[in-house]
Each structure stands twice: as C-alpha cells, then as structure tokens.
Coordinates of C-alpha atoms in Angstrom, one line a residue:
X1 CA 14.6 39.5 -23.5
X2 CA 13.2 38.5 -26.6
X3 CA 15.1 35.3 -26.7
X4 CA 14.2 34.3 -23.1
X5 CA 10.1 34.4 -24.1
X6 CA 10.8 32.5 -27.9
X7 CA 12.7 30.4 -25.6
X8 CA 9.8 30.0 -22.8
X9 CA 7.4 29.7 -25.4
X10 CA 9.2 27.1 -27.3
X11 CA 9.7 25.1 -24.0
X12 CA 5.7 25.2 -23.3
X13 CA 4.5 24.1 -27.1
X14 CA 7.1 21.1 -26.6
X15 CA 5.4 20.0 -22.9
X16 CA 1.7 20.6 -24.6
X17 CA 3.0 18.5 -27.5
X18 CA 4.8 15.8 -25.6
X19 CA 1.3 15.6 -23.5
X20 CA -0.7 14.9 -26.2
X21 CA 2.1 12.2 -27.5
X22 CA 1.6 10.5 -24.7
X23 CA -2.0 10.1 -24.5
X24 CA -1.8 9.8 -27.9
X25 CA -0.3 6.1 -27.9
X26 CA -3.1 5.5 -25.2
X27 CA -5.8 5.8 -27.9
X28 CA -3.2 4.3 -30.4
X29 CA -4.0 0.0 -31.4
X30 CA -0.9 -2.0 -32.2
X31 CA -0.2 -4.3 -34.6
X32 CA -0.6 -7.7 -33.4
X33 CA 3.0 -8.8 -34.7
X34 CA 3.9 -6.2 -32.2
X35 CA 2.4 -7.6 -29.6
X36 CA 3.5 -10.7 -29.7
X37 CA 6.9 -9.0 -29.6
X38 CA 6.8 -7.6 -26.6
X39 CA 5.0 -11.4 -25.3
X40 CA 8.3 -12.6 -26.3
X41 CA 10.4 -10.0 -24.6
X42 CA 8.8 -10.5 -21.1
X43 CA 9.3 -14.1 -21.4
X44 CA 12.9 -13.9 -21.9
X45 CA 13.2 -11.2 -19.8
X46 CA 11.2 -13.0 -16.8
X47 CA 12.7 -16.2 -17.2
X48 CA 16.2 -14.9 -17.0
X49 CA 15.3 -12.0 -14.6
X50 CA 13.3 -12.7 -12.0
X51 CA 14.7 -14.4 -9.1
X52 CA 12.6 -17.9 -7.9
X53 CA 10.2 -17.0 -10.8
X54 CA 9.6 -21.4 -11.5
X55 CA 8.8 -21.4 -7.4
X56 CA 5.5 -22.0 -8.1
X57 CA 5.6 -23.4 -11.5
X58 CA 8.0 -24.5 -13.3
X59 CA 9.7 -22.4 -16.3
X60 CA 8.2 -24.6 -19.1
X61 CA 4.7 -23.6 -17.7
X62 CA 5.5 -19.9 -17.6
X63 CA 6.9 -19.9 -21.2
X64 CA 4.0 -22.1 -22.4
X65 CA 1.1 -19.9 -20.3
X66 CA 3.2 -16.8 -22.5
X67 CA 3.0 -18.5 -25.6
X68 CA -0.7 -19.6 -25.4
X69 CA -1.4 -16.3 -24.6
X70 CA 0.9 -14.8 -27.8
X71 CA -1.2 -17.3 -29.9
X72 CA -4.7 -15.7 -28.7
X73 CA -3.4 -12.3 -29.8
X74 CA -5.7 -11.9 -33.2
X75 CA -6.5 -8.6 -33.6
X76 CA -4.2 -5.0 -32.5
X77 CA -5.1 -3.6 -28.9
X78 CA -4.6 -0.8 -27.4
X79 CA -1.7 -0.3 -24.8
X80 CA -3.9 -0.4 -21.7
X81 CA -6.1 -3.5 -23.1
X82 CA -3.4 -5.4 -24.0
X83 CA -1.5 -4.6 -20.0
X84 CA -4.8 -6.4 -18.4
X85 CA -4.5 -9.7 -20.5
X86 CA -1.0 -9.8 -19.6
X87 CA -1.3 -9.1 -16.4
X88 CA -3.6 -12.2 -16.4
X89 CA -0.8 -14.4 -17.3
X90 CA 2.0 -12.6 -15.1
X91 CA -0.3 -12.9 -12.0
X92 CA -0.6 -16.6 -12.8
X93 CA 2.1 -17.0 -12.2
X94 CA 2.4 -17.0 -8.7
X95 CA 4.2 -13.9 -7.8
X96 CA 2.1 -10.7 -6.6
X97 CA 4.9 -8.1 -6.4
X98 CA 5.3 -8.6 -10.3
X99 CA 3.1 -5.9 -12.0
X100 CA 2.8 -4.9 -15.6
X101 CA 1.7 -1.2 -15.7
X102 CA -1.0 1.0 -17.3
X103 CA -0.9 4.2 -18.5
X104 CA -2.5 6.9 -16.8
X105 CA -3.7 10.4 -18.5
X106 CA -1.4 13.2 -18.3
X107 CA -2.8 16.7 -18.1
X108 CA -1.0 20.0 -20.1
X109 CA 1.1 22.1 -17.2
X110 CA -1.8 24.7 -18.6
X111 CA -4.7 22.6 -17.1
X112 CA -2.4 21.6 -14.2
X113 CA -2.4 25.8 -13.5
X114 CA -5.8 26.0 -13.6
X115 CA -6.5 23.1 -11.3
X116 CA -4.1 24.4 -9.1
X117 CA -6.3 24.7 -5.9
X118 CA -8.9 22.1 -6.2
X119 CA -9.3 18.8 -6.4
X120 CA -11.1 17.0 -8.4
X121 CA -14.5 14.6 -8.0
X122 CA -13.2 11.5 -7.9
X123 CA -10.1 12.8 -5.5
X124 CA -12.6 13.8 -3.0
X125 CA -14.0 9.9 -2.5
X126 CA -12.5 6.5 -1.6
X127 CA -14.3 3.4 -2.9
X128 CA -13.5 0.1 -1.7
X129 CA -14.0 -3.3 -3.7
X130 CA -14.9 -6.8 -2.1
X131 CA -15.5 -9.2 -5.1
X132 CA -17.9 -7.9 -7.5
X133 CA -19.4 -4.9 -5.4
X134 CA -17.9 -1.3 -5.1
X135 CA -19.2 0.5 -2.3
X136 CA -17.9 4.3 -0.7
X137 CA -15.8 4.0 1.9
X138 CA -15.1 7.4 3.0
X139 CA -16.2 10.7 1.8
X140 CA -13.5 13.9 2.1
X141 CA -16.2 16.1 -0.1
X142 CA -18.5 18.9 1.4
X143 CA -21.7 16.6 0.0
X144 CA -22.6 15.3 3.6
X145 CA -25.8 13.3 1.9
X146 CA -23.3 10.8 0.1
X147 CA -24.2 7.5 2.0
X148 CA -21.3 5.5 3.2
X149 CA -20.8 1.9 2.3
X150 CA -23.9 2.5 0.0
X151 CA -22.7 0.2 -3.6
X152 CA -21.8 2.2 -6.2
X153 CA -23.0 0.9 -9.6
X154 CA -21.5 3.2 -12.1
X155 CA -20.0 6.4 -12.7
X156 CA -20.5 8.7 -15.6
X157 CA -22.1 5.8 -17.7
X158 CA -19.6 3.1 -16.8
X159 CA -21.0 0.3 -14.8
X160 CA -18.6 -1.4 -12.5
X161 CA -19.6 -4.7 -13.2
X162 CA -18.7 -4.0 -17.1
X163 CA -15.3 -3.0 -15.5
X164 CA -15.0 -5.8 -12.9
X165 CA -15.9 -8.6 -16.0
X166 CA -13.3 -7.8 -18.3
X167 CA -10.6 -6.8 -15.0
X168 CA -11.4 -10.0 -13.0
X169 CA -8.3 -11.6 -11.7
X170 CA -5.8 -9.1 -13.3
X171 CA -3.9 -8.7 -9.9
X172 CA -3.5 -12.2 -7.6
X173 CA -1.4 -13.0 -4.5
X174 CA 1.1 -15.0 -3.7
X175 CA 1.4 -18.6 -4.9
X176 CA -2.1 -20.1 -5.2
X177 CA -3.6 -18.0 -2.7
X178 CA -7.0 -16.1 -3.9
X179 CA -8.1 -14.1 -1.1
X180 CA -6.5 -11.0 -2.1
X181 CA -8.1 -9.7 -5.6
X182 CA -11.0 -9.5 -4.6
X183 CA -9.8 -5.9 -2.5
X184 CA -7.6 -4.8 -5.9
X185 CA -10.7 -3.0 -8.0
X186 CA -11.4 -0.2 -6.2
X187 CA -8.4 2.2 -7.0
X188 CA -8.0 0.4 -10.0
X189 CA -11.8 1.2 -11.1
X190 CA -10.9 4.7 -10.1
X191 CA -7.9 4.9 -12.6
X192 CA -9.6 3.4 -15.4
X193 CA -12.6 5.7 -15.2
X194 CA -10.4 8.8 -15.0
X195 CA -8.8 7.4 -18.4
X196 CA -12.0 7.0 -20.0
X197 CA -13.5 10.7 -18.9
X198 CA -10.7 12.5 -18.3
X199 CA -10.5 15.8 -16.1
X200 CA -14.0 16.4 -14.8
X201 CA -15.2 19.7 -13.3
X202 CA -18.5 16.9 -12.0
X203 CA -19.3 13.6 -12.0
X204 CA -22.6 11.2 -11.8
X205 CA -22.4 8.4 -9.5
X206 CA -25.1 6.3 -9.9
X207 CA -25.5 4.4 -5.6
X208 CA -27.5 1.2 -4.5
X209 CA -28.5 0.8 -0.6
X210 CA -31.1 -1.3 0.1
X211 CA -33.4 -1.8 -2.6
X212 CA -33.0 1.7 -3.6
X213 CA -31.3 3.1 -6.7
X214 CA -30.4 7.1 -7.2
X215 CA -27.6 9.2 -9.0
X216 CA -25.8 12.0 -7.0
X217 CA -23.7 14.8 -8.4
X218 CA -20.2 15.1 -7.1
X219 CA -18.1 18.7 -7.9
X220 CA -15.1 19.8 -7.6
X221 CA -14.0 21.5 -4.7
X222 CA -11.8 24.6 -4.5
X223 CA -9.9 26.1 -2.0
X224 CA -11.8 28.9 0.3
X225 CA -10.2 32.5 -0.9
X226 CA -9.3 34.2 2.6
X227 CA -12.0 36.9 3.2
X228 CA -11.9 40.4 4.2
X229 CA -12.7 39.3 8.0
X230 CA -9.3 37.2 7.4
X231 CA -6.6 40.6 8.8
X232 CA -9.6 40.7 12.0
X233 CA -9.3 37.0 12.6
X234 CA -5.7 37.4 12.6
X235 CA -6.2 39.7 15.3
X236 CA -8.0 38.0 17.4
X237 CA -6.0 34.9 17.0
X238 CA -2.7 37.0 18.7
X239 CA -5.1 38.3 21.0
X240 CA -6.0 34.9 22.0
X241 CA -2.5 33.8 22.5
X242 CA -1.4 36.5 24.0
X243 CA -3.9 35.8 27.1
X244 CA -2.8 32.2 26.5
X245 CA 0.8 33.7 27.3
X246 CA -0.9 35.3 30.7
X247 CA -2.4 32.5 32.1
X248 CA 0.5 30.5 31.4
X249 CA 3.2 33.2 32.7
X250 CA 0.3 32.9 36.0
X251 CA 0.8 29.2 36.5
X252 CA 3.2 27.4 39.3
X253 CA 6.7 25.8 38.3
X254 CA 4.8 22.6 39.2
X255 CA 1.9 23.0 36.7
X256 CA 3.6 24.7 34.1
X257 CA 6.2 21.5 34.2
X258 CA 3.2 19.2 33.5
X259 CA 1.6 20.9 31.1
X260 CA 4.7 20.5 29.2
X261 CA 4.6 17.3 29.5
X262 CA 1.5 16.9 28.4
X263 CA 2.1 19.2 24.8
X264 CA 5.3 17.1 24.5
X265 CA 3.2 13.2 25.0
X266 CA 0.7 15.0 22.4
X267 CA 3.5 15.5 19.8
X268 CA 4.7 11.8 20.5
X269 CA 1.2 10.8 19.8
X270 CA 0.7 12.2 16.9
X271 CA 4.1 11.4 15.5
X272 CA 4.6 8.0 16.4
X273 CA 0.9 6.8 15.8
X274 CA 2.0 8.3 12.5
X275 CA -1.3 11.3 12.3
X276 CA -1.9 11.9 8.6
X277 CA -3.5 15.3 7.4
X278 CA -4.6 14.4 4.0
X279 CA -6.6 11.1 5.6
X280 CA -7.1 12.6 9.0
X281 CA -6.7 9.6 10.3
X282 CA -3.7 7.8 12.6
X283 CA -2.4 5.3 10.7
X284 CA -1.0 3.4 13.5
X285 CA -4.1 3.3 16.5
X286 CA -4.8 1.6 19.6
X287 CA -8.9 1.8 20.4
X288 CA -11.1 0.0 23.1
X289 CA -14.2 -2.2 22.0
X290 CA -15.7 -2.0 25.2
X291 CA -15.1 1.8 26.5
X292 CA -15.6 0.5 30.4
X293 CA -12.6 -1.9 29.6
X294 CA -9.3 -0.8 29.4
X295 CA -7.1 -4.2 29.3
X296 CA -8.9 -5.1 25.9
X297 CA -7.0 -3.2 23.0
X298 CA -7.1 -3.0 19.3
X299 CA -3.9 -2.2 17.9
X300 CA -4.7 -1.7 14.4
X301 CA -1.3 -1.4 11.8
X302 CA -2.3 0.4 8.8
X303 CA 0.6 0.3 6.7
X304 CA 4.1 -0.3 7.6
X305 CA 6.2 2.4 5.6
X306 CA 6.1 5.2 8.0
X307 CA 9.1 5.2 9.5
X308 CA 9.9 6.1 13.0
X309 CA 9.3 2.3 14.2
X310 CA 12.6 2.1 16.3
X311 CA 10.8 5.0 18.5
X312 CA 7.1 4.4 17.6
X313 CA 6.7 0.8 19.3
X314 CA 8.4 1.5 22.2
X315 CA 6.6 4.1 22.8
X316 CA 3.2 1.7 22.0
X317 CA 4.4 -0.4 24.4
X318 CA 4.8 1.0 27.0
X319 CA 1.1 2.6 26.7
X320 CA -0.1 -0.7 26.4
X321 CA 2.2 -2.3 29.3
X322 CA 0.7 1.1 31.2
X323 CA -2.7 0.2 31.0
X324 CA -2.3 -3.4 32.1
X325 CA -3.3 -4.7 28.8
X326 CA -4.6 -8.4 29.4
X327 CA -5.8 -9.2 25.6
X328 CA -4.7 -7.4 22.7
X329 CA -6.0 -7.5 19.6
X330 CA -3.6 -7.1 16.4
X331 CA -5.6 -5.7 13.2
X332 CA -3.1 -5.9 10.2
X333 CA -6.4 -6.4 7.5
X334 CA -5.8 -4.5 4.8
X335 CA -2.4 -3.7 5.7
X336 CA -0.3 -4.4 2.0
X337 CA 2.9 -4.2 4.1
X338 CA 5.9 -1.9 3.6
X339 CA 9.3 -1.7 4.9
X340 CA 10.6 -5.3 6.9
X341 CA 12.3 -4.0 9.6
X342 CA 9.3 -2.0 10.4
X343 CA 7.6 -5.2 11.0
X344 CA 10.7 -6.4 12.6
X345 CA 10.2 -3.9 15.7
X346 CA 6.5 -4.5 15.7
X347 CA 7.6 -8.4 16.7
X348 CA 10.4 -8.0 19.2
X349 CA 7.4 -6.6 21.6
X350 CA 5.0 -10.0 20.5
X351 CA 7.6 -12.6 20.2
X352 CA 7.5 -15.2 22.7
X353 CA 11.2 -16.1 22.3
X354 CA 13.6 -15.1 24.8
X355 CA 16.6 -14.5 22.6
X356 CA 17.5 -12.1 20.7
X357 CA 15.5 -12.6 17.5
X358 CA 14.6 -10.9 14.1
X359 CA 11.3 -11.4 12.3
X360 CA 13.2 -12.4 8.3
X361 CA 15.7 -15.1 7.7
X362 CA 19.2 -14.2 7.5
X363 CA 19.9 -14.4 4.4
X364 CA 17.9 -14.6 1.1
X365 CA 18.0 -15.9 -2.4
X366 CA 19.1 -12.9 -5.5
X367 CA 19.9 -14.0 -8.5
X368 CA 22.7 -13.0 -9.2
X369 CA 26.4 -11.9 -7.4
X370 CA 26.1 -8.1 -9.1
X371 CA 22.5 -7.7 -9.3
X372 CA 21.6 -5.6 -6.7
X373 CA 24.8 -3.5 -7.7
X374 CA 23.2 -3.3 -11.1
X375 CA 20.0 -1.9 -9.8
X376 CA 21.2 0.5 -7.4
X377 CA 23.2 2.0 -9.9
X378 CA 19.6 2.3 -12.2
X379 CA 18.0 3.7 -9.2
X380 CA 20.4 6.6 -8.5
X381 CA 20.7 7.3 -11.8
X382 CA 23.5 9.9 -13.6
X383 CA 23.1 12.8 -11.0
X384 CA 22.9 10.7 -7.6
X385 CA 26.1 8.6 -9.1
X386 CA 28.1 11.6 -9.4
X387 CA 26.4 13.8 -6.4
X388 CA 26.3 11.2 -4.1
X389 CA 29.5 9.0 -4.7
X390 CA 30.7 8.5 -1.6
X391 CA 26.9 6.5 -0.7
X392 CA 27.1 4.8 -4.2
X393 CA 30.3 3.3 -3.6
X394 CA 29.3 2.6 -0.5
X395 CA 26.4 0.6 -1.5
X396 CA 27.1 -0.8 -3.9
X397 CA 30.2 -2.5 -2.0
X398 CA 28.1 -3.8 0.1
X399 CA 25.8 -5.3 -2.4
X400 CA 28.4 -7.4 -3.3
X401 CA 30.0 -8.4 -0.3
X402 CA 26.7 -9.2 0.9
X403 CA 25.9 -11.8 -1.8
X404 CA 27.8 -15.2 -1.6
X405 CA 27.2 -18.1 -4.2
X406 CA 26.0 -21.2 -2.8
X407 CA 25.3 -24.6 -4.2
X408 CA 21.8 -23.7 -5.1
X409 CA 22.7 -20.2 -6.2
X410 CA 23.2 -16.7 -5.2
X411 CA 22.3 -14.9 -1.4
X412 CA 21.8 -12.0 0.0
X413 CA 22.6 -11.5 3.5
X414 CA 19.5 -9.1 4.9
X415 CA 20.1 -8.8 8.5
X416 CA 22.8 -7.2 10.6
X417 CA 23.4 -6.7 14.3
X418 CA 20.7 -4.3 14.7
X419 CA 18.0 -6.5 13.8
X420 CA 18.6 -9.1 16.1
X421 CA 16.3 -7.2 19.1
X422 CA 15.5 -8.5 22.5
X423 CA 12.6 -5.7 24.1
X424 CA 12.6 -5.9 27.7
X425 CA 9.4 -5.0 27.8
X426 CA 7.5 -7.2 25.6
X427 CA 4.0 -7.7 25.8
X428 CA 2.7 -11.4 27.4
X429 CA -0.7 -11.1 27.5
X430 CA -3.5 -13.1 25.3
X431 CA -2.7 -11.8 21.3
X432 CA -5.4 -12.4 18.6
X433 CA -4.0 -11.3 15.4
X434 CA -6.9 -10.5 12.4
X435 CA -5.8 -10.7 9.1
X436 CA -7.8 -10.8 5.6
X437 CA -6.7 -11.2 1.9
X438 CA -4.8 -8.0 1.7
X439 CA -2.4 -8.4 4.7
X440 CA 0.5 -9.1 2.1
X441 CA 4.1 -8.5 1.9
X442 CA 5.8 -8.0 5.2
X443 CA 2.7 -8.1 7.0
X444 CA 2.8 -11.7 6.0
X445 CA 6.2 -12.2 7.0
X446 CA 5.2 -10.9 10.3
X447 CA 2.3 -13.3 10.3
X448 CA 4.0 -15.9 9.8
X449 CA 6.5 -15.4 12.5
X450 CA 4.1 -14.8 15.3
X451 CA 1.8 -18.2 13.9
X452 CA 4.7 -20.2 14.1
X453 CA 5.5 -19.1 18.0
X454 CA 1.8 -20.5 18.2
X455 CA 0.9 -17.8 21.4
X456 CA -1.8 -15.7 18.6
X457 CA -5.5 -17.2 17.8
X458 CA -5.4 -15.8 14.0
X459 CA -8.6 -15.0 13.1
X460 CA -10.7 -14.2 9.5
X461 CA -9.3 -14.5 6.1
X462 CA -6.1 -16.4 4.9
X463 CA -3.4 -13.2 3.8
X464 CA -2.5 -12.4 0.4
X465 CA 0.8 -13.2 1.3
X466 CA 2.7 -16.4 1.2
X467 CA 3.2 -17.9 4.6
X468 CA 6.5 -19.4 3.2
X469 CA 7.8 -15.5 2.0
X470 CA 7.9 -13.5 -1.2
X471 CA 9.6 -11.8 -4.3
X472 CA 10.4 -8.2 -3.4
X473 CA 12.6 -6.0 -1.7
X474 CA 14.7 -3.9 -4.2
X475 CA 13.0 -3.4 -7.4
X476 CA 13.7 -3.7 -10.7
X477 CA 12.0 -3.4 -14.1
X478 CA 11.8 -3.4 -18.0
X479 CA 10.0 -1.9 -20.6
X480 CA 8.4 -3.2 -23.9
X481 CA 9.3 -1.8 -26.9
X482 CA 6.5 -1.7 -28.9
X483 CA 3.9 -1.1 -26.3
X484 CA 5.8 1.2 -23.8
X485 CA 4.5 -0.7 -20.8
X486 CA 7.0 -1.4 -17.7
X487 CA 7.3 -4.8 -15.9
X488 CA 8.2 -4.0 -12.2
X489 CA 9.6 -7.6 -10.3
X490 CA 11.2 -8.1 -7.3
X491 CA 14.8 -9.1 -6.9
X492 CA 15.4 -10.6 -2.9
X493 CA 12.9 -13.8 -2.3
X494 CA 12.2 -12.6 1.5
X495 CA 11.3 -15.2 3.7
X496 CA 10.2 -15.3 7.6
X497 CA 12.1 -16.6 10.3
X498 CA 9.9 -20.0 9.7
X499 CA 8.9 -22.4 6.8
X500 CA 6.6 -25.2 6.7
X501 CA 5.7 -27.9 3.9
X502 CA 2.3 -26.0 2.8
X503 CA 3.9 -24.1 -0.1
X504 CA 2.1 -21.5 -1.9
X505 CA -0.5 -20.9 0.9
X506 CA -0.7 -17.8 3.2
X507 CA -1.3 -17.6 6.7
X508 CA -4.6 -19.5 7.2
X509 CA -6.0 -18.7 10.4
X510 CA -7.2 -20.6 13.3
X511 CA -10.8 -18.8 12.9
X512 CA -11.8 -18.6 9.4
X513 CA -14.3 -15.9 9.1
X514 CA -14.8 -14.2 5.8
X515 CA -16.8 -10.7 5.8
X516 CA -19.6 -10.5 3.2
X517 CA -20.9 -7.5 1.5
X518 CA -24.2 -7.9 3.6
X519 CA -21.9 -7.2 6.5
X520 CA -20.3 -4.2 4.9
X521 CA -23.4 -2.5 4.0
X522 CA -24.7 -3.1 8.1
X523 CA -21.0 -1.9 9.2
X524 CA -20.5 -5.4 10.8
X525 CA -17.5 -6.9 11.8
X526 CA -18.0 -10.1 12.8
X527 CA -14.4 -10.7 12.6
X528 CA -14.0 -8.7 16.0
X529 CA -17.0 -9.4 17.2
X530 CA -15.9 -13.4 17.4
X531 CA -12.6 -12.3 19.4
X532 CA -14.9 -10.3 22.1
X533 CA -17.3 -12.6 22.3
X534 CA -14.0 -15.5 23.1
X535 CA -12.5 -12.9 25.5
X536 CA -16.1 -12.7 27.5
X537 CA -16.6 -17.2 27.3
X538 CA -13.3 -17.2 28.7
X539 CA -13.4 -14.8 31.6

C-alpha cells in the first residue's frame, strides 16, 4: 500500500513538473542561431513536403521570402513571438490550410480538479473580429447587462488594437485572396490573452457602443449544487409523467399514432439540423425572412463536419420541396468548411445537371505514390497499428492503389461510386447563395460548383477559398527542433468539379456587398436585405 501512494505521489510531482516545463519554454527566448535553424528546417521541409506549395509562387520566392525573413531575425524571441512572424511568411505564401502553431498554457491536473465544474470568464463569451474592431457576439454568462455587438477594446489591460497591430495578417486565404483575415482575431485574441493572464477567477472587459466607454466585470460561473427541494422535485417530475402516462394510455389508436409521429419528426429535427447543447443553437437551419411567406427560405450551413449528411439533406429537402419553396436562400458566410462529401450531398439537391454528378474532381494531385500510406500510418500511431490491423492494412492498400503517377506527377483518386449522386428530388427554384471571406475550404468547393452551373445570384463578399481548389484533405505535419512549434500542411490539392483561368481568386460574387462594422453594431444585414428586396422587384 505504501508503494502504490510513493508511486501515485511520484506520478503527480512528475505531471506538476512536466506543466511547468512546458510553460516554462513559453516564457523561455531563443537564441537567434536557433531560430534561424528551425527557418531553415521549414524551408526544406516545405519545399520538399508540401504538395503544389510553388502554385502560387514559385519555389525560389518561397525560399527567398524564408531567407529574408532568417536575415531579419536579430535578436532571441520567444516561441509564441517568433510562430506569428513566421506565420507571416507561410501565409504568404498562398496556402491557408498551412498553419504554424502556438503554444497554449497548460494548467496542473491540481488546478484542473478545482476547476472541475465551472467555467471560466472568457469561456462564457464569444467575440467576433471584422478587421480592426472586436465586438461580443454572444454571451452564455448569467450577466444579462453585457451588450451585444457592443466593441470590445481591451481585456484585463490588453488593448486589442495593440494585439491586432503586431497579429495583422498572420493567418491569409487562399492564393491572393484577402477577404478572409479580417474574421481570424477573435479566437485568436482570446488565446493570446488567456496566455498573457492565465486562469482567471474574473476578468475586466473594457466595451465601446456608441460614443460610450465602460468596463464590466465578468466571473466565473459554477455549477448549481442540487438543493434540498431536489428529492421533492424528483417527485413531482414522476408524478408528472405518470399523468402524462394516463392521458396518453386515454388517447385513440388514431391519435396516439400521430403523436408518435410527431416525437419521432422532433428527433429527426433535432438530429439532422445537427441541435448543439453547448451553443444551443442548430447548426444546420432553415428560417423565413418574411413570417407571412413560406416559399422564401434561408437555409443557413454552419459548418460542414457534422455528419449525418446522407440522411440530413434528404430529409431538408423534402421540408423545403413540402413547403413549395419558390426562392431559397443559401447562407454558407462564415462557414470554414469541413468534410467534402458533406458538401457533396448538399449539391446533388442544388445542381442543375441531370446526370449523375459529384461536387470534387475525380482525382487529385499528392505528392507522392506512398504518402498518404506514410501519414496514415503517423495518424494511427503504435496502438491503432496493432489494435486495428485489419483497417490499417486496409487503408493503407488503398492509399496506394489509389495514387497513380502521371506525367505531371502523383494522383489521388477521391471519388468512388457513391459520390456520383443523382437526387430525384432536387430543388429548381430561384437559389441566391451568400458567401463572405470565411466560406473556405469545402464550402468553396461547393461554391464553385454551383457558380459554375450559373442557376445562383452569389451575393456579398469574395470566399476565403480559392475558386480553383485547395491544399488539404489528410494532414500532415513537422516540428522544429529548437522552438517546439508544429507546421500542419495539407497533402491532397482538392479541386471542384470546375476550373477557370482566374487563378488564385475565390468565388467573387455577382453582388459584391461587404458588411461594415457600422452595420454590425445596428445588427444590419444588408447582405439579405439586397436578396429580399430582388425577390420583391421581381414578383
């Protein structure tokens, strides 16, 4: 017994002390010589690497854009300093999917225990950037006088325009597209304020709205602790469904068959418009503008890694085909994409083609025949190789069957039978599609698709996204030695259905309309507000 607690308490000094490593080389500067080390080790490791990395520009760019940068390195930095100038250069380079990493805090398993049911200040708010202002976007804290949208100038001390001058342009989109940082500093704020305070039991947030300036505390919110009325509320809970039981056991076949139906289309709802209970919000919804019209619909896409698509979109679908849908309004803004073949489901009910189609290109560059093998072995690591064998083998055989060498290199063949869909119930009404700079990734692809088809009137901002396709798919990365930092890059060059001569460019829409901070702060959306008011000219 003895052993066990030397052996427990051995095991706990090692965590705290690993902990305080780590945070440790946050605080820690390195030598310049260093540095330019690790400058030289993502060069070589990019330029040999990173599939289509000289799309853009070519490789003697990206080695001289590395070495300039080497050059400026003077002085020692610290780790987290030194990832935002190179993430200035990588971005550069044309390829959004390719992120150099920060280090975040870590917190002792002892502080961990005794933040175990609460969360924290800054856990309790969402802010949202759009160019140099920060404003609250939503407010999951108890504090009802927070003001949304109201601009948020600092926190604890630490202006956000302090933040914003030394972090501008850090993250970019795809190609030479520049829509899309100016959405990237609101988590990113977030992170690097957490770093500089640590764990906080309160914080100051010092808000603009108007011409008015004023601080507000925000705390830390713990659980409730169940009362001694909890056992009687228990009780009456069971009493309650028991004479829920009776009036159901009272009810005819007839009614008790819809009623039924009506629990089970409630499930399907909030399953396949994907209902999250952290957010408390559908991230998949369809809303009406005008509440005494019912054939104008917003079908807002929030994300498209949830999952379920194969059943969700039908099931869309046939709502919308239900209600005699006449215009309907895509919203993918602020959708930073997610699975393909997500998107690819989303399509087969908006193409206008009449065969069977999928939304990606067959097949698509790698760069290399045993790449993906490579990676997938990485990703399952020592206990999925051995555990799951059977799948390893399985994939990667098919990695490398999959990948043929061509004249102009290596490709990956993406699609199979099962994307190739043809939805005999597509929708053919009028489709406006809005988009802004942080519709990205597959949400581009998709984009790009539907624009090319030339049925949707595309309206407000040009995507983050390259219309042409992008770097991502299965992942990969390396880390630098000196600094610890990882370099994550993509390793399939995804491309849509279409191409066109524009390279570099996202999806520029038929209705440019940018949204300004003035229009935040007044919760307008004249994006939306242009499609009604077409719908109304045209009726």
């Amino acid at each position: 017994m003895n052993k066990f607690f030397t052996l427990l308490s051995i095991t706990f000094l090692s965590s705290c002390v690993s902990v305080q490593k780590y945070n440790a080389h946050i605080d820690e500067k390195i030598d310049t010589d260093k540095l330019r080390k690790d400058v030289d080790f993502t060069k070589e490791k990019l330029l040999r690497k990173h599939v289509d990395i000289d799309l853009y520009y070519s490789k003697e760019t990206i080695a001289n854009r590395l070495d300039s940068f080497k050059n400026t390195i003077q002085q020692p930095m610290k780790p987290n300093d030194f990832s935002r100038e190179l993430s200035k250069v990588v971005s550069s380079f044309g390829h959004g999917h390719t992120v150099v990493t920060s280090f975040s805090r870590k917190i002792t398993k002892e502080t961990k225990k005794k933040y175990k049911d609460s969360k924290g200040p800054m856990n309790l708010l969402e802010f949202k950037s759009l160019d140099n202002h920060l404003y609250l976007n939503k407010n999951n804290s108890k504090d009802s006088t927070l003001v949304l949208q109201a601009e948020i100038l600092s926190i604890n001390g630490i202006k956000f325009q302090d933040y914003y001058n030394l972090y501008n342009n850090y993250r970019k989109g795809d190609g030479y597209i520049t829509t899309l940082s100016k959405y990237m500093y609101g988590n990113s704020y977030l992170r690097f304020v957490s770093n500089e305070i640590g764990v906080q039991d309160s914080i100051f947030i010092s808000f603009q709205k108007n011409d008015s300036v004023f601080t507000k505390i925000v705390k830390r919110e713990y659980k409730e602790k169940k009362d001694k009325s909890f056992k009687k509320n228990s009780l009456d809970t069971i009493q309650k469904k028991s004479n829920e039981e009776q009036k159901f056991a009272k009810l005819s076949k007839e009614q008790k068959l819809k009623r039924k139906q009506l629990l089970d289309h409630k499930k399907k709802v909030k399953k396949y418009f994907a209902y999250s209970s952290f957010s408390k919000e559908y991230q998949r919804e369809i809303s009406f503008p005008d509440k005494n019209d019912s054939t104008t619909v917003v079908l807002k896409i929030k994300t498209f890694s949830l999952g379920n698509s194969k059943k969700a979109y039908p099931f869309i679908f046939d709502s919308i085909n239900k209600l005699n849908v006449k215009n309907l309004i895509l919203d993918v803004r602020n959708n930073g994409g997610g699975y393909v073949r997500d998107a690819n489901y989303l399509y087969s009910f908006l193409t206008t083609r009449n065969q069977r189609q999928a939304v990606m290109t067959d097949k698509m560059r790698v760069n290399s025949k045993f790449g993906l093998m490579k990676n997938y072995f990485q990703s399952f690591g020592v206990i999925g190789n051995t555990l799951g064998l059977p799948l390893a083998i399985y994939k990667y055989s098919e990695s490398i069957i999959k990948t043929k060498k061509e004249k102009d290199g290596y490709y990956y063949k993406v699609t199979g039978k099962k994307d190739f869909l043809l939805q005999p119930e597509r929708y053919k009404g009028n489709l406006y599609v809005l988009t802004n700079g942080m519709s990205y990734s597959a949400t581009s692809i998709l984009s790009a698709a539907l624009q090319n088809e030339g049925k949707a009137i595309f309206v407000g901002e040009e995507t983050g996204g390259d219309y042409n396709g992008t770097v991502a798919g299965s992942f990969n990365d390396f880390k630098l030695k000196n600094s610890k930092l990882k370099i994550y890059y993509g390793m399939i060059d995804f491309k849509p259905n279409t191409s066109r001569d524009l390279k570099g460019r996202g999806i520029i829409p038929n209705v440019p309309i940018e949204i300004t901070f003035d229009d935040v702060v007044k919760r307008k959306d004249t994006q939306l507000d242009w499609i009604l008011s077409d719908i109304k000219n045209k009726h």
